[in-house]
Structures are given as structure tokens and as C-alpha cells.
Short mmCIF file of C-alpha atoms in Angstrom, two decimals:
data_model
loop_
_atom_site.label_atom_id
_atom_site.label_comp_id
_atom_site.label_asym_id
_atom_site.label_seq_id
_atom_site.Cartn_x
_atom_site.Cartn_y
_atom_site.Cartn_z
CA UNK A 1 28.81 -180.12 -187.28
CA UNK A 2 25.57 -178.95 -185.65
CA UNK A 3 25.02 -179.55 -182.01
CA UNK A 4 22.45 -178.71 -179.20
CA UNK A 5 22.47 -176.70 -175.87
CA UNK A 6 20.27 -178.55 -173.17
CA UNK A 7 19.53 -176.74 -170.21
CA UNK A 8 18.91 -178.75 -166.89
CA UNK A 9 16.27 -175.84 -165.97
CA UNK A 10 15.21 -177.45 -162.53
CA UNK A 11 16.51 -174.46 -160.50
CA UNK A 12 18.49 -173.01 -163.05
CA UNK A 13 19.71 -169.64 -161.90
CA UNK A 14 21.36 -169.10 -165.50
CA UNK A 15 18.81 -169.88 -167.95
CA UNK A 16 17.98 -166.38 -169.45
CA UNK A 17 21.82 -166.08 -169.47
CA UNK A 18 22.24 -169.51 -171.39
CA UNK A 19 19.43 -168.45 -174.16
CA UNK A 20 21.13 -165.19 -174.71
CA UNK A 21 24.32 -166.92 -175.40
CA UNK A 22 22.47 -169.23 -177.64
CA UNK A 23 20.85 -166.58 -179.60
CA UNK A 24 24.30 -164.83 -180.17
CA UNK A 25 25.96 -168.25 -181.27
CA UNK A 26 22.83 -169.49 -183.33
CA UNK A 27 22.81 -172.50 -181.43
CA UNK A 28 19.24 -174.48 -181.23
CA UNK A 29 18.16 -174.87 -177.11
CA UNK A 30 16.20 -177.56 -175.56
CA UNK A 31 14.96 -176.15 -171.83
CA UNK A 32 14.34 -179.40 -169.78
CA UNK A 33 12.33 -179.62 -166.52
CA UNK A 34 9.43 -180.80 -164.44
CA UNK A 35 5.86 -180.27 -165.29
CA UNK A 36 5.63 -177.97 -162.30
CA UNK A 37 7.76 -175.17 -163.68
CA UNK A 38 6.81 -172.45 -165.95
CA UNK A 39 9.84 -173.07 -168.57
CA UNK A 40 8.34 -170.95 -171.25
CA UNK A 41 8.61 -167.73 -169.35
CA UNK A 42 12.53 -167.76 -170.28
CA UNK A 43 11.36 -167.51 -173.99
CA UNK A 44 10.89 -164.53 -176.28
CA UNK A 45 7.83 -164.15 -177.96
CA UNK A 46 9.57 -163.78 -181.28
CA UNK A 47 11.92 -166.94 -180.56
CA UNK A 48 11.33 -169.69 -182.92
CA UNK A 49 10.08 -172.75 -181.58
CA UNK A 50 11.17 -175.12 -184.16
CA UNK A 51 13.68 -175.65 -186.58
CA UNK A 52 11.52 -175.08 -189.65
CA UNK A 53 10.73 -171.73 -188.06
CA UNK A 54 14.27 -170.84 -187.37
CA UNK A 55 14.96 -171.63 -191.35
CA UNK A 56 12.83 -168.63 -192.12
CA UNK A 57 14.65 -166.17 -190.15
CA UNK A 58 17.30 -163.79 -191.40
CA UNK A 59 20.73 -165.21 -191.52
CA UNK A 60 21.72 -163.14 -188.47
CA UNK A 61 19.39 -165.30 -186.51
CA UNK A 62 19.18 -168.69 -188.59
CA UNK A 63 19.96 -171.77 -186.42
CA UNK A 64 18.89 -170.93 -182.88
CA UNK A 65 15.46 -171.99 -181.98
CA UNK A 66 13.87 -173.30 -178.25
CA UNK A 67 12.24 -176.24 -177.51
CA UNK A 68 10.71 -176.91 -174.03
CA UNK A 69 10.74 -180.20 -172.77
CA UNK A 70 8.44 -180.87 -169.94
CA UNK A 71 9.06 -183.87 -167.96
CA UNK A 72 7.36 -185.52 -164.94
CA UNK A 73 7.80 -184.74 -161.56
CA UNK A 74 10.49 -187.34 -160.13
CA UNK A 75 13.98 -187.46 -159.05
CA UNK A 76 16.47 -187.25 -162.17
CA UNK A 77 13.30 -187.10 -164.79
CA UNK A 78 14.92 -183.91 -166.24
CA UNK A 79 18.72 -185.91 -166.15
CA UNK A 80 17.17 -188.89 -168.22
CA UNK A 81 15.46 -186.86 -170.65
CA UNK A 82 18.86 -185.33 -171.53
CA UNK A 83 20.65 -188.29 -171.50
CA UNK A 84 18.33 -190.36 -174.08
CA UNK A 85 18.45 -187.12 -176.50
CA UNK A 86 22.40 -186.06 -176.02
CA UNK A 87 24.68 -186.40 -179.22
CA UNK A 88 28.10 -186.13 -179.09
CA UNK A 89 29.35 -182.38 -179.13
CA UNK A 90 26.09 -181.12 -177.52
CA UNK A 91 26.75 -178.69 -174.58
CA UNK A 92 24.65 -179.29 -171.20
CA UNK A 93 24.06 -176.51 -168.26
CA UNK A 94 23.53 -178.61 -165.20
CA UNK A 95 24.30 -178.21 -161.11
CA UNK A 96 23.89 -181.92 -161.30
CA UNK A 97 27.73 -183.75 -160.96
CA UNK A 98 25.95 -187.03 -161.82
CA UNK A 99 24.51 -185.72 -164.64
CA UNK A 100 27.79 -183.78 -166.03
CA UNK A 101 29.53 -187.17 -165.41
CA UNK A 102 26.84 -189.06 -168.00
CA UNK A 103 26.95 -186.19 -170.33
CA UNK A 104 31.13 -186.46 -170.56
CA UNK A 105 30.85 -190.20 -170.95
CA UNK A 106 28.48 -189.39 -173.92
CA UNK A 107 31.12 -187.28 -175.83
CA UNK A 108 29.23 -183.79 -175.09
CA UNK A 109 30.25 -180.85 -172.65
CA UNK A 110 28.94 -180.00 -169.33
CA UNK A 111 28.89 -176.81 -167.77
CA UNK A 112 28.01 -175.76 -164.03
CA UNK A 113 25.52 -172.96 -163.38
CA UNK A 114 28.69 -170.83 -161.80
CA UNK A 115 30.73 -171.36 -165.11
CA UNK A 116 32.91 -174.13 -164.31
CA UNK A 117 33.36 -176.51 -167.37
CA UNK A 118 33.46 -179.99 -166.33
CA UNK A 119 36.43 -182.21 -167.35
CA UNK A 120 36.85 -186.17 -167.63
CA UNK A 121 39.93 -185.34 -165.62
CA UNK A 122 38.18 -184.19 -162.69
CA UNK A 123 34.92 -185.81 -162.81
CA UNK A 124 35.30 -188.63 -160.68
CA UNK A 125 37.08 -186.52 -157.69
CA UNK A 126 33.82 -184.68 -158.00
CA UNK A 127 31.46 -187.46 -157.54
CA UNK A 128 33.77 -188.85 -154.89
CA UNK A 129 33.42 -185.85 -152.90
CA UNK A 130 29.73 -185.92 -153.65
CA UNK A 131 29.36 -189.16 -152.25
CA UNK A 132 31.25 -188.45 -149.45
CA UNK A 133 29.58 -185.68 -148.23
CA UNK A 134 26.22 -187.68 -148.77
CA UNK A 135 27.65 -190.16 -146.23
CA UNK A 136 28.25 -187.23 -143.64
CA UNK A 137 24.82 -186.32 -144.14
CA UNK A 138 22.93 -189.57 -143.94
CA UNK A 139 25.08 -190.15 -140.43
CA UNK A 140 23.52 -186.88 -139.06
CA UNK A 141 26.31 -184.93 -139.94
CA UNK A 142 26.42 -181.38 -141.58
CA UNK A 143 28.32 -180.39 -144.30
CA UNK A 144 28.85 -176.82 -145.86
CA UNK A 145 26.40 -175.59 -148.68
CA UNK A 146 27.08 -173.97 -151.55
CA UNK A 147 28.34 -170.08 -151.29
CA UNK A 148 25.98 -167.39 -152.26
CA UNK A 149 25.45 -167.04 -156.23
CA UNK A 150 27.00 -164.11 -157.31
CA UNK A 151 27.23 -161.47 -160.04
CA UNK A 152 30.90 -162.85 -160.77
CA UNK A 153 29.46 -166.49 -161.02
CA UNK A 154 26.84 -165.16 -163.63
CA UNK A 155 29.85 -163.67 -165.64
CA UNK A 156 32.08 -166.49 -165.58
CA UNK A 157 29.16 -168.34 -166.49
CA UNK A 158 28.49 -166.08 -169.54
CA UNK A 159 32.07 -165.91 -170.36
CA UNK A 160 32.75 -169.88 -170.45
CA UNK A 161 29.37 -170.79 -171.99
CA UNK A 162 30.29 -168.33 -175.03
CA UNK A 163 33.41 -170.27 -175.26
CA UNK A 164 31.76 -173.48 -175.12
CA UNK A 165 29.59 -172.57 -178.05
CA UNK A 166 31.91 -171.51 -180.64
#
């Protein structure tokens, strides 16, 4: 069964790593982000940009191609563009727990940029925590931000994404 890797590229620190994993696994990729970003900067000049050009590649590279989906600037534009294209079995890279929840509901897989694979068993608790932290901030309180992004996070992401793409 064929599937696609979607990258929620708005402020994604692991776009290059995700593309490298997709190249090795020969999986098509859609990089989705708002129009203010230069999303094509992540793509190699020799990467096929559509399925037709991917078919013309040698067997070691066939199947991989990259599409850039520019969406309008606005809250959740990239999320909705991903969800409307999503098929069961697809994989989505995202930092957004709300998007991860929608992805799981569609029968696809979601992985965070630190390598955490979201699951149906824990997504409700993740959403609850996000909601409670938002309530604290709205009331003028402070919550802890994320820890600094590390090389260990990057390596965990590579390892877990490679597993999802098998």
C-alpha cells in the first residue's frame, strides 16, 4: 500500500531529516506551510517534484518525490490542508497536538519533531494538558515552555520516523 509523508513545515526544525528518511524509504512527501516561507529551500535540485518524474528514476530512487503545498497565512491553514488530503496509512510530522489528534482520527500516523509517536491511547491526555495550560496563560499565569531542542531529539526523530516509514 502506498502512503505519503506530510510535513507540517511551519517552524519545523526537522524538515531536512524528514526528507532524508523519505528518500531512503522511497516515500513521496508533501511539505505544507504558509506562503511566507521558502519551503523549496529544503528540496535538492535533483529531487523529483511529482510522481511522473519519480517513475523515470532508477529503482533505488523510484517512489520518492516532493511536492510543496503553499497555504495562505492564517491559523491552522497548513493543518487543514494536510487533513483534507490525508489518507489512512499516511504519516504526518507535526508539533501541533490538535493536528496530531485529527491525523490519528483519520487512521494515519503522527510523529512530533522530537521523535514522539502520538497514539490514540494518549492523545486525549495530551489535548487535556494543552487545554489546561492554555487556561492558565489566559488567566495571566505562566507555564513552562519546551526544553531546548537537542541533537538527541533530532536523532530520536530520525530513528522513529524511519520505523514509521517501513
